[in-house]
Tab-separated table of C-alpha atoms and ligand atoms in Angstrom:
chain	number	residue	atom	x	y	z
P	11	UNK	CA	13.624	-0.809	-45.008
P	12	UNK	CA	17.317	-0.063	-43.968
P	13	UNK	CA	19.223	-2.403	-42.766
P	14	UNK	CA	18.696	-2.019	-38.820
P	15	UNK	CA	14.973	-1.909	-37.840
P	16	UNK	CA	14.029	1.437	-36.676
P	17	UNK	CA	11.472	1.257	-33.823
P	18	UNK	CA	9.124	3.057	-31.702
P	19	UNK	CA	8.590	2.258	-27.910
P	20	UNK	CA	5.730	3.267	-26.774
P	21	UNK	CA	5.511	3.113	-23.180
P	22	UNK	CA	9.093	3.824	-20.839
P	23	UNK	CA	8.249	1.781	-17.828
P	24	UNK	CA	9.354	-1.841	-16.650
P	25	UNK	CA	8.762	-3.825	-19.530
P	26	UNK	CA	9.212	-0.717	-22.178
P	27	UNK	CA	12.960	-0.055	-20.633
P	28	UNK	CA	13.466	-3.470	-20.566
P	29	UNK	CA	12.761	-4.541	-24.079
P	30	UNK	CA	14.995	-1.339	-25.232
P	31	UNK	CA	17.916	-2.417	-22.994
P	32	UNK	CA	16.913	-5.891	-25.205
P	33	UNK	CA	17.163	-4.327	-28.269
P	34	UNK	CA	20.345	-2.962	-27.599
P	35	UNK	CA	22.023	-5.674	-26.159
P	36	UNK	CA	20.916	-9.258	-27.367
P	37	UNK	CA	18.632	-8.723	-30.356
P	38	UNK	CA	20.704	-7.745	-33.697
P	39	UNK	CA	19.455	-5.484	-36.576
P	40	UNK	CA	17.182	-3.082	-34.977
P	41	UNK	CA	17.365	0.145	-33.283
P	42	UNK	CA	14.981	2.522	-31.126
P	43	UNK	CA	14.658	5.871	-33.310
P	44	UNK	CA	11.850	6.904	-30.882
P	45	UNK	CA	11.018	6.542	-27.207
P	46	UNK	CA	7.008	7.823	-26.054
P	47	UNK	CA	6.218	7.844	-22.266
P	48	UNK	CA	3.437	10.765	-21.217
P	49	UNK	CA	5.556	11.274	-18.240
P	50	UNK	CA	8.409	13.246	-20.461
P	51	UNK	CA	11.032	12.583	-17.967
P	52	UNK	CA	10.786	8.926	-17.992
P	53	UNK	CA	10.650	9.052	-22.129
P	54	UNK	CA	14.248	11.212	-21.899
P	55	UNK	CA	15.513	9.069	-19.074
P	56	UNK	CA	15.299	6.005	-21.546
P	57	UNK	CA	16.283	7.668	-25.167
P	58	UNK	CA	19.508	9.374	-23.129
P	59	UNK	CA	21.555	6.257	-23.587
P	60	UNK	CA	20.451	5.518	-27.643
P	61	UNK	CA	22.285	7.700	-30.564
P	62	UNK	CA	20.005	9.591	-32.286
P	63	UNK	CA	16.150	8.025	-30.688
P	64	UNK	CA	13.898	11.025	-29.967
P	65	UNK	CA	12.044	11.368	-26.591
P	66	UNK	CA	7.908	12.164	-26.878
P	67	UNK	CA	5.041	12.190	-24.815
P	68	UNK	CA	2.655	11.390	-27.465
P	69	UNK	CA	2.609	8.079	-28.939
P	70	UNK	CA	0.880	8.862	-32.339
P	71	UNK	CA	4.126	11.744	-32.579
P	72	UNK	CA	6.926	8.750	-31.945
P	73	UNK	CA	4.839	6.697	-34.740
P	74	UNK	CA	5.112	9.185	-37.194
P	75	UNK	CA	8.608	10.161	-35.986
P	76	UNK	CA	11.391	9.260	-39.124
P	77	UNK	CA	13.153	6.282	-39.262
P	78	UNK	CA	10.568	4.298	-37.321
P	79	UNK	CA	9.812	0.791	-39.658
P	80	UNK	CA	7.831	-1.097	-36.743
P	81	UNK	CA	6.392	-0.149	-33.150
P	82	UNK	CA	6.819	-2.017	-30.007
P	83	UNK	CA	3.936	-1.191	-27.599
P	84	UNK	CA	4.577	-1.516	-23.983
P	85	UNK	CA	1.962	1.367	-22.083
P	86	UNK	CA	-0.554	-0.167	-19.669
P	87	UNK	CA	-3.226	-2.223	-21.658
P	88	UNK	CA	-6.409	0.499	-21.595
P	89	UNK	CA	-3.589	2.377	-24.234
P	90	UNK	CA	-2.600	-0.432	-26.492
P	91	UNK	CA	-5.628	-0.079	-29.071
P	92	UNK	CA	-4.905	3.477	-29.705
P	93	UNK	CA	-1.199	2.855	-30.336
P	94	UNK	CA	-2.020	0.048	-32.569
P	95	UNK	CA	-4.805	1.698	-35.003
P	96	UNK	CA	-1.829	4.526	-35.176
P	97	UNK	CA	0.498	2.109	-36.229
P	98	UNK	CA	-1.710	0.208	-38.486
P	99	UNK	CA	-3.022	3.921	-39.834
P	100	UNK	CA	0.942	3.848	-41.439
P	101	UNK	CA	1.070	-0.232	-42.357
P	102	UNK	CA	3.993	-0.351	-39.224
P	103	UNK	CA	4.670	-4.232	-37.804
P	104	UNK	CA	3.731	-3.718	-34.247
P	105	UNK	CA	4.648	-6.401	-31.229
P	106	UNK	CA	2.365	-5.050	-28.353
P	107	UNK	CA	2.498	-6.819	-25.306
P	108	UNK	CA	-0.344	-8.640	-23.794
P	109	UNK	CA	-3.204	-8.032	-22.938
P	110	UNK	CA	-4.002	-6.578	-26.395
P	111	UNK	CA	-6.840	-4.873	-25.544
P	112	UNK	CA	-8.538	-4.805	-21.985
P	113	UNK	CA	-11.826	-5.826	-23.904
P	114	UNK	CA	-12.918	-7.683	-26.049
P	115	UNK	CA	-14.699	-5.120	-28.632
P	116	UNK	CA	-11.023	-2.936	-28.563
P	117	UNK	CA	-9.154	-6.264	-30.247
P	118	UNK	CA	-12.295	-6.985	-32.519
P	119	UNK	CA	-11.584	-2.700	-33.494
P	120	UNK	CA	-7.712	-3.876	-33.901
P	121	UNK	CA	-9.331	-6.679	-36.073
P	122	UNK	CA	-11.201	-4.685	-37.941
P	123	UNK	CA	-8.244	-2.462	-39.185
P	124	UNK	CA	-5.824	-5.329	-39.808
P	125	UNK	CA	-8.763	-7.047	-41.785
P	126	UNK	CA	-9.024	-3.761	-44.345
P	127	UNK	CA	-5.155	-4.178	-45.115
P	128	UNK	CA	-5.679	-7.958	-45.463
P	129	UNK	CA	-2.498	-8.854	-43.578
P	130	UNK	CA	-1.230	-9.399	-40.393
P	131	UNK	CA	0.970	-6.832	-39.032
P	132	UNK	CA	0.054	-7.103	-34.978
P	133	UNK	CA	2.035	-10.040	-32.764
P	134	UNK	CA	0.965	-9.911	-29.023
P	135	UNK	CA	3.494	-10.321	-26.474
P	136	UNK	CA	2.420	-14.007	-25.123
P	137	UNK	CA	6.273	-14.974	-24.420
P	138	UNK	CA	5.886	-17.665	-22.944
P	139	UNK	CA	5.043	-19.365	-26.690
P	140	UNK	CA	8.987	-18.373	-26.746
P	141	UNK	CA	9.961	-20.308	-23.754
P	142	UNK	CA	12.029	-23.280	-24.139
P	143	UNK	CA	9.974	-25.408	-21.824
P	144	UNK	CA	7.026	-24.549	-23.289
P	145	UNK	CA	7.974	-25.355	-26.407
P	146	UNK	CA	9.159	-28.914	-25.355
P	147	UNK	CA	5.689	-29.463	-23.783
P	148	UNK	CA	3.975	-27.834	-27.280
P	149	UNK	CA	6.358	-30.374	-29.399
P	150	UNK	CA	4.935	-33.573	-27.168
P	151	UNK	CA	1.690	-32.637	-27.406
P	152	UNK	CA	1.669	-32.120	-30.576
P	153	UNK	CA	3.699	-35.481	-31.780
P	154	UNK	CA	1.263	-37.542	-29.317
P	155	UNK	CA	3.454	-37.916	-27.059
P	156	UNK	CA	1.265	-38.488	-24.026
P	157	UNK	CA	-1.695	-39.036	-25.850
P	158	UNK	CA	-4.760	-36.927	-26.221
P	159	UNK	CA	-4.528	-34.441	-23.487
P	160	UNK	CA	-7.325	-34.671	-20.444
P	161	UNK	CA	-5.659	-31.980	-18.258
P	162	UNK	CA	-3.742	-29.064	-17.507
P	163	UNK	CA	-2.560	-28.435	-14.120
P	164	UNK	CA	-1.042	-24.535	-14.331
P	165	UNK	CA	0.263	-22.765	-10.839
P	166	UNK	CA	1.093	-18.737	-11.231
P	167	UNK	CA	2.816	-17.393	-8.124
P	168	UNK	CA	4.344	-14.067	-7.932
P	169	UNK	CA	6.250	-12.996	-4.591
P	170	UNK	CA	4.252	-9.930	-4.647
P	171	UNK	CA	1.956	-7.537	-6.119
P	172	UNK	CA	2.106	-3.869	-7.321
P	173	UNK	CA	-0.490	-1.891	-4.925
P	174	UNK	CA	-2.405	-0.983	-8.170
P	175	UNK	CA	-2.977	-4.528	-8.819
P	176	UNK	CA	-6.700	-5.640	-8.101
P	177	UNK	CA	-8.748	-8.696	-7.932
P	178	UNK	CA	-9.537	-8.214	-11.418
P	179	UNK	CA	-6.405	-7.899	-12.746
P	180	UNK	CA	-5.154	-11.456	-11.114
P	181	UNK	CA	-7.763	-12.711	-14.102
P	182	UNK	CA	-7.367	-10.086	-16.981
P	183	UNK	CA	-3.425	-9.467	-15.975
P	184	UNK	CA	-1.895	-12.535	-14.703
P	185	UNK	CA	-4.511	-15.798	-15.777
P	186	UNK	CA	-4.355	-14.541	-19.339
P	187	UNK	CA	-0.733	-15.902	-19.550
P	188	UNK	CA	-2.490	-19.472	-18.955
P	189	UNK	CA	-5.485	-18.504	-21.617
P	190	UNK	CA	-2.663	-17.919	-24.314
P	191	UNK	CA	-0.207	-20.486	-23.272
P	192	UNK	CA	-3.564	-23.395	-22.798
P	193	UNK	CA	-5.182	-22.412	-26.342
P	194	UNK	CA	-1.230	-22.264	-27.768
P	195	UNK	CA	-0.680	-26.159	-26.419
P	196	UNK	CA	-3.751	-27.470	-27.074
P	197	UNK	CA	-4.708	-26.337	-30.510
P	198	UNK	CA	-8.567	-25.320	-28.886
P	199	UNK	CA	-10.285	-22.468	-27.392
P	200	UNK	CA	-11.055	-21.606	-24.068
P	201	UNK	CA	-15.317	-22.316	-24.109
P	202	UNK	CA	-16.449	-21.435	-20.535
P	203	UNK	CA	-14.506	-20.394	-17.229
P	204	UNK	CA	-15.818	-20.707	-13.545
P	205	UNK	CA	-13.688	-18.714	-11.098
P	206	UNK	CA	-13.670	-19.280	-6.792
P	207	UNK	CA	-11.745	-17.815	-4.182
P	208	UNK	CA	-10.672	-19.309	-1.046
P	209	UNK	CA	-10.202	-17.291	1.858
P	210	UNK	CA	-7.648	-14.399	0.822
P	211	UNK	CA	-4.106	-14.409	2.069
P	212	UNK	CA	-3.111	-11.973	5.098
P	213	UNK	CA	-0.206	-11.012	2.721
P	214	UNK	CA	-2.927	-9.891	-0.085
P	215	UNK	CA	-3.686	-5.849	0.393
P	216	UNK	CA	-6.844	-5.264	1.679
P	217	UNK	CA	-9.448	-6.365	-0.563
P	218	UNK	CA	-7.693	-7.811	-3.174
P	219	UNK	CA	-9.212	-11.609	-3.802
P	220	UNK	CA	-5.872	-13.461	-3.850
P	221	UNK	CA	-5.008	-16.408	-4.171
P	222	UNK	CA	-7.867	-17.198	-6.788
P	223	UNK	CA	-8.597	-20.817	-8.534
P	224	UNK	CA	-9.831	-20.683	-12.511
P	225	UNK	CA	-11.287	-23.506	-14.526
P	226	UNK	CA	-11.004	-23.385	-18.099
P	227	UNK	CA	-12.743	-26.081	-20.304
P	228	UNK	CA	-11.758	-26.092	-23.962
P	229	UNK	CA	-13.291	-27.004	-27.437
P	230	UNK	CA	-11.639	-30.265	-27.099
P	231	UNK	CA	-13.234	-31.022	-23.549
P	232	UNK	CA	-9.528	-30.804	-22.037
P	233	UNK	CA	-10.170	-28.992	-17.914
P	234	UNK	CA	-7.932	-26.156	-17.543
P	235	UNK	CA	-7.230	-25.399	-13.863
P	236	UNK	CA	-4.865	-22.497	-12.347
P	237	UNK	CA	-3.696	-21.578	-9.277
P	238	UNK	CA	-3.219	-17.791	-9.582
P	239	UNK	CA	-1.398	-16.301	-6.311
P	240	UNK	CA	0.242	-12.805	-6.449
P	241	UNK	CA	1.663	-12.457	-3.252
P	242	UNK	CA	2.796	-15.795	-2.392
P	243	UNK	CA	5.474	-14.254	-0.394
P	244	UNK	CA	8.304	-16.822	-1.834
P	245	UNK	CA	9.164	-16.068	-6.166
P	246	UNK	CA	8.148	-16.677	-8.812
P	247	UNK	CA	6.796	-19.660	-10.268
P	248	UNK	CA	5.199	-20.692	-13.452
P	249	UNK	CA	4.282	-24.602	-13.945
P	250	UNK	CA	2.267	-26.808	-16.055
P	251	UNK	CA	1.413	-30.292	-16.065
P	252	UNK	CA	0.049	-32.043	-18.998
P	253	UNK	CA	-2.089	-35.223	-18.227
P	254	UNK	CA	-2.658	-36.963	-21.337
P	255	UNK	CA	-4.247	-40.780	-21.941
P	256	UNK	CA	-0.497	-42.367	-22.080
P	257	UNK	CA	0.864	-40.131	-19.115
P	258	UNK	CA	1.940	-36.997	-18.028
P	259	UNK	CA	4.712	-33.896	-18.567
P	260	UNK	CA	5.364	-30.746	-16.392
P	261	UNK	CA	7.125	-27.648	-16.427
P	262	UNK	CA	8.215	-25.136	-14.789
P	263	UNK	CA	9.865	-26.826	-11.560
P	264	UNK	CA	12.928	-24.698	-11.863
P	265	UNK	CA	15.337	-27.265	-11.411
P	266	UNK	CA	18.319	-25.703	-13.101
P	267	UNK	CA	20.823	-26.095	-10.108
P	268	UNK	CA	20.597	-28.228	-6.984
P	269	UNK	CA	23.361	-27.623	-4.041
P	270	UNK	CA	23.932	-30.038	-1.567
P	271	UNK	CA	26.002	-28.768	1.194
P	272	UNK	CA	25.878	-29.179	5.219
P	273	UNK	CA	23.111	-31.737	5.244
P	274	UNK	CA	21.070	-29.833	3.274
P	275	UNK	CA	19.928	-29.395	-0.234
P	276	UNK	CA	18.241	-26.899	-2.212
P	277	UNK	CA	18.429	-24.425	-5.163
P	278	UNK	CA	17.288	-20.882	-5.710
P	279	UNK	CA	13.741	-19.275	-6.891
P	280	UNK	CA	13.548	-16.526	-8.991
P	281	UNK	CA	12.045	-13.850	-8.199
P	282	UNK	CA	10.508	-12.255	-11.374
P	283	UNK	CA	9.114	-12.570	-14.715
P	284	UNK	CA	12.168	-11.004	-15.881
P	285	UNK	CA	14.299	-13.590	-14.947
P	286	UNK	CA	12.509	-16.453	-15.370
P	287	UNK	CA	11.309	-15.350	-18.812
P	288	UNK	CA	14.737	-13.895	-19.940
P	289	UNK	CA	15.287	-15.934	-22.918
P	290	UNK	CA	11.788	-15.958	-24.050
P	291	UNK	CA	11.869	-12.356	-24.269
P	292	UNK	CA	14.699	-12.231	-26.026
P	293	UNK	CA	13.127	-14.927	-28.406
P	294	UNK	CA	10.528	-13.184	-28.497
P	295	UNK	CA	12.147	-9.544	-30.066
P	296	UNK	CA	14.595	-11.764	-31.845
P	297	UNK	CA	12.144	-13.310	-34.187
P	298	UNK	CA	9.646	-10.425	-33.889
P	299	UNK	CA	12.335	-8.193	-35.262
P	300	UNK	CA	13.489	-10.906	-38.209
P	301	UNK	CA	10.004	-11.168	-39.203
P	302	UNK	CA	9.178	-7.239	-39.149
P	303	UNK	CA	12.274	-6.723	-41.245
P	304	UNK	CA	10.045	-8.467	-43.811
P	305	UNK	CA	6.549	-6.613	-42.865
P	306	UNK	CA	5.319	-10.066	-40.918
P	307	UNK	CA	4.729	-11.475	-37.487
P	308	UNK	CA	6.572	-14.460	-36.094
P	309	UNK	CA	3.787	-15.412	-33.076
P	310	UNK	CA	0.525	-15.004	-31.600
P	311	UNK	CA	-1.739	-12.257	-33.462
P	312	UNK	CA	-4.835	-10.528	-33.177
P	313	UNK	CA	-6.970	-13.395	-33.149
P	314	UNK	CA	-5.030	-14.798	-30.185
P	315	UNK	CA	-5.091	-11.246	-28.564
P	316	UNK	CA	-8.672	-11.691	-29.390
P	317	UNK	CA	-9.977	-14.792	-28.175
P	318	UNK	CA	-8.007	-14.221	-24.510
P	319	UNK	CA	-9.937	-10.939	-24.411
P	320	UNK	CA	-13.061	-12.531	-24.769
P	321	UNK	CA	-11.697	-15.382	-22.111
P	322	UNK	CA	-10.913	-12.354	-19.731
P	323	UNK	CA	-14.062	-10.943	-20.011
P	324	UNK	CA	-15.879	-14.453	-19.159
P	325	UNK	CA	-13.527	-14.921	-16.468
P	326	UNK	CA	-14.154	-11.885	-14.612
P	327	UNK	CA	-17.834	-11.780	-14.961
P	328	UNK	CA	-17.898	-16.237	-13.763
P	329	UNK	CA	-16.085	-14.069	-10.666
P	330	UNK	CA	-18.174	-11.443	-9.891
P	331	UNK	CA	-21.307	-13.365	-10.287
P	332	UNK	CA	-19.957	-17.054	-8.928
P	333	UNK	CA	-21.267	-18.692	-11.857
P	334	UNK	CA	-19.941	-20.159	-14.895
P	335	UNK	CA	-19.443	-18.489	-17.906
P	336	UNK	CA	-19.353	-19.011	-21.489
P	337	UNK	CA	-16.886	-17.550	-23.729
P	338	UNK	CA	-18.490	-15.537	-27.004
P	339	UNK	CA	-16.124	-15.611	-29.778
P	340	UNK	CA	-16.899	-14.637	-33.099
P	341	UNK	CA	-16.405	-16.156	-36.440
P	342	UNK	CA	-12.743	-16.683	-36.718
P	343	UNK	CA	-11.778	-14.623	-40.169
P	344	UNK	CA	-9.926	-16.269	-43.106
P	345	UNK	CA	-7.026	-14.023	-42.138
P	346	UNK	CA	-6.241	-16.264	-38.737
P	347	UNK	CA	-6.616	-19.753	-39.940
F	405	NAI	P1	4.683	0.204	-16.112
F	405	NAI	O1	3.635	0.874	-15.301
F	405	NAI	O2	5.995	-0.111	-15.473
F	405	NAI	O3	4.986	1.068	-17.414
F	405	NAI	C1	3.989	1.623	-18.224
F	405	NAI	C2	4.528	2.923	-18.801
F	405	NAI	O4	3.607	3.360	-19.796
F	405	NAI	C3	4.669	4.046	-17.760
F	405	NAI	O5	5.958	4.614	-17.861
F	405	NAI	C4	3.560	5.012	-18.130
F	405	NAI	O6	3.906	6.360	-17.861
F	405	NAI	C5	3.442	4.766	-19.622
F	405	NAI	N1	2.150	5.145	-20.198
F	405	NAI	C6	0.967	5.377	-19.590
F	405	NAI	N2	0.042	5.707	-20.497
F	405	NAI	C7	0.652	5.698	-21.705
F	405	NAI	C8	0.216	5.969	-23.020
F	405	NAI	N3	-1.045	6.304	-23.304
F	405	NAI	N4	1.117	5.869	-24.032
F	405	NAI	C9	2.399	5.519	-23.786
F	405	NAI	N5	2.863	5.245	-22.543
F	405	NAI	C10	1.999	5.323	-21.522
F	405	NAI	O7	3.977	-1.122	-16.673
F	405	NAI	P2	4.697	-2.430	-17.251
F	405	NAI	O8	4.805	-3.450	-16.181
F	405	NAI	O9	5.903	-2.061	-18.014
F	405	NAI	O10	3.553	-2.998	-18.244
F	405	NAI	C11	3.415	-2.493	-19.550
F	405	NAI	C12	2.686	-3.531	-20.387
F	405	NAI	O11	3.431	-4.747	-20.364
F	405	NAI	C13	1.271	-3.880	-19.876
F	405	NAI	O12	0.445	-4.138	-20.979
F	405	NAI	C14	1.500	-5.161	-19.094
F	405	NAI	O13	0.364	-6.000	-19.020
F	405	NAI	C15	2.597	-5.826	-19.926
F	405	NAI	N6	3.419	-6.755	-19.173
F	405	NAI	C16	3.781	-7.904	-19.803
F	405	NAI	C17	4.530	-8.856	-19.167
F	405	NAI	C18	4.897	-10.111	-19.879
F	405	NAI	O14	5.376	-11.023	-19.228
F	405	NAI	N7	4.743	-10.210	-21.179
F	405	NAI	C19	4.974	-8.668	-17.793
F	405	NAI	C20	4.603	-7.380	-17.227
F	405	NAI	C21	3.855	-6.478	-17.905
């Protein structure tokens, strides 16, 4: 290894730019060497600004470029298990962003290949285990703080959604956040999940089921409900409310400034991921990059990126068919105990 990380970024769009800008602004000892996008302009557009990181529109070609020590994966998801076996084809630490795979046979593939090298080399972008919030909530859980949890109250709002987003994708896309962040907290798995939707918003695109309601029960017979809403029209908002047997915590209420001025008060909203999820990201790469360094992970792996596969898979058929599903995990390897 040489003393700054060399990466691959695989994938140039919103989140791929943004974790290079990342890497070379607030995350120390790493570098991108290579850039992959299959739209070549987009690939050149990002590399432009970074000394000496080559521009490709094959993925497996950035992998294998020189200098790269670890490969951060940021194409749509239906790409991700490709890019991973490539990595994991050269023994490269790889932080892919969520969802893993789309499906849940793609991750048990991913499994499959981490399982022959008999280590984990895969972390999957659930930031929000990066959060500072979250990780106040996780630390009073875990010390008992309110008791054996009963509930978790989780609302998802985004002010809008990309016109490729379907009514699919508010389970697979956005309600996986919740799967991760739920199983994270709680120590448990996600056992079955019963999906309705109300009457869709005007502001949804036509056909799109949105807002949707999702009830998750657990291993430890904790009810997991969510609120996901993608075009709520007003920001972006991401709260949780533990209900435990001594009493309760939440999240997420955004409360970092109030103004109280002509008889009025108030504070602001963000109005994306990116901003409300800055520092976690950063986090995130930080100790992603600090671990890599060292050919290791520092956060959720393959199991994880596993078992909210399998989630998203019972969550979308409980939609289509109305009915509650169960969730089909496998055996849980030595590897991810
Ligand atoms: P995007 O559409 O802005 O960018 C995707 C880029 O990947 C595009 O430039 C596209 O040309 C490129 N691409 C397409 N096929 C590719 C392939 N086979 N190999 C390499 N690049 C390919 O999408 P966005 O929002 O940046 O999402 C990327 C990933 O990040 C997705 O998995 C998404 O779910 C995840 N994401 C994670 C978030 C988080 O909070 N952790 C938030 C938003 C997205």
């Amino acid at each position: 290894m040489s003393s700054t990380l060399g990466i691959a970024v695989i994938g140039a769009g919103k989140m791929g730019s943004d974790h290079v800008r990342r890497i070379g602004r607030t995350v120390g000892g790493a570098r991108v060497v290579a850039v992959a996008d299959p739209d070549g302009d987009r690939a050149k557009e990002v590399a432009a600004g970074l000394e000496g990181a080559g521009a490709h529109t094959d993925p497996a070609a950035a992998i294998a470029a020189p200098g790269v020590e670890a490969v951060l994966i940021a194409s749509p998801g239906a790409a991700h298990e490709e890019a991973v076996l490539h990595a994991l084809a050269r023994e490269l630490p790889v932080l892919c962003e969520k969802p893993l795979t789309p499906d849940p046979a793609g991750a048990l593939r991913v499994m499959e290949a981490e399982l022959r090298l008999g280590r984990r080399l895969v972390q999957v972008g659930f930031m929000r285990r990066f959060d500072a919030e979250y990780e106040r909530l996780k630390e009073l859980l875990d010390a008992g703080g309110i008791g054996r949890p009963l509930f978790l109250h989780c609302r998802h709002r985004n002010a809008s959604s990309p016109a490729f987003f379907t009514s699919d994708m508010l389970i697979s896309d956005s309600v996986v956040h919740e799967v991760d962040a739920a199983r994270w907290l709680l120590g448990q798995e996600v056992t079955a999940v019963t999906v309705l939707s109300p009457t869709a918003t005007a502001a949804a695109p036509e056909g799109v089921r949105d807002p949707r309601f999702v009830l998750l029960e657990t291993s430890g017979g904790v009810i997991v409900d969510v609120e996901i809403f993608v075009n709520c029209g007003f920001g972006y908002q991401v709260q949780c409310e533990a209900v435990g047997e001594a009493g309760t915590a939440r999240i997420g209420d955004g409360h970092a400034m109030v103004v109280q001025s002509a008889g009025r008060w108030g504070g602001e909203i963000d109005q994306d991921f990116t901003v409300r999820f800055a520092d976690a990201y950063d986090r995130q790469l930080r100790r992603w990059v600090a671990a890599a360094a060292r050919g290791r992970i520092a956060g959720p792996d393959v199991w994880d990126g596993y078992a909210a596969a399998a989630v998203s898979r019972a969550g979308l058929t409980a939609a289509h068919s109305g009915t509650r599903t169960a969730v089909d995990l496998v055996e849980r390897p030595a590897l991810y105990h």
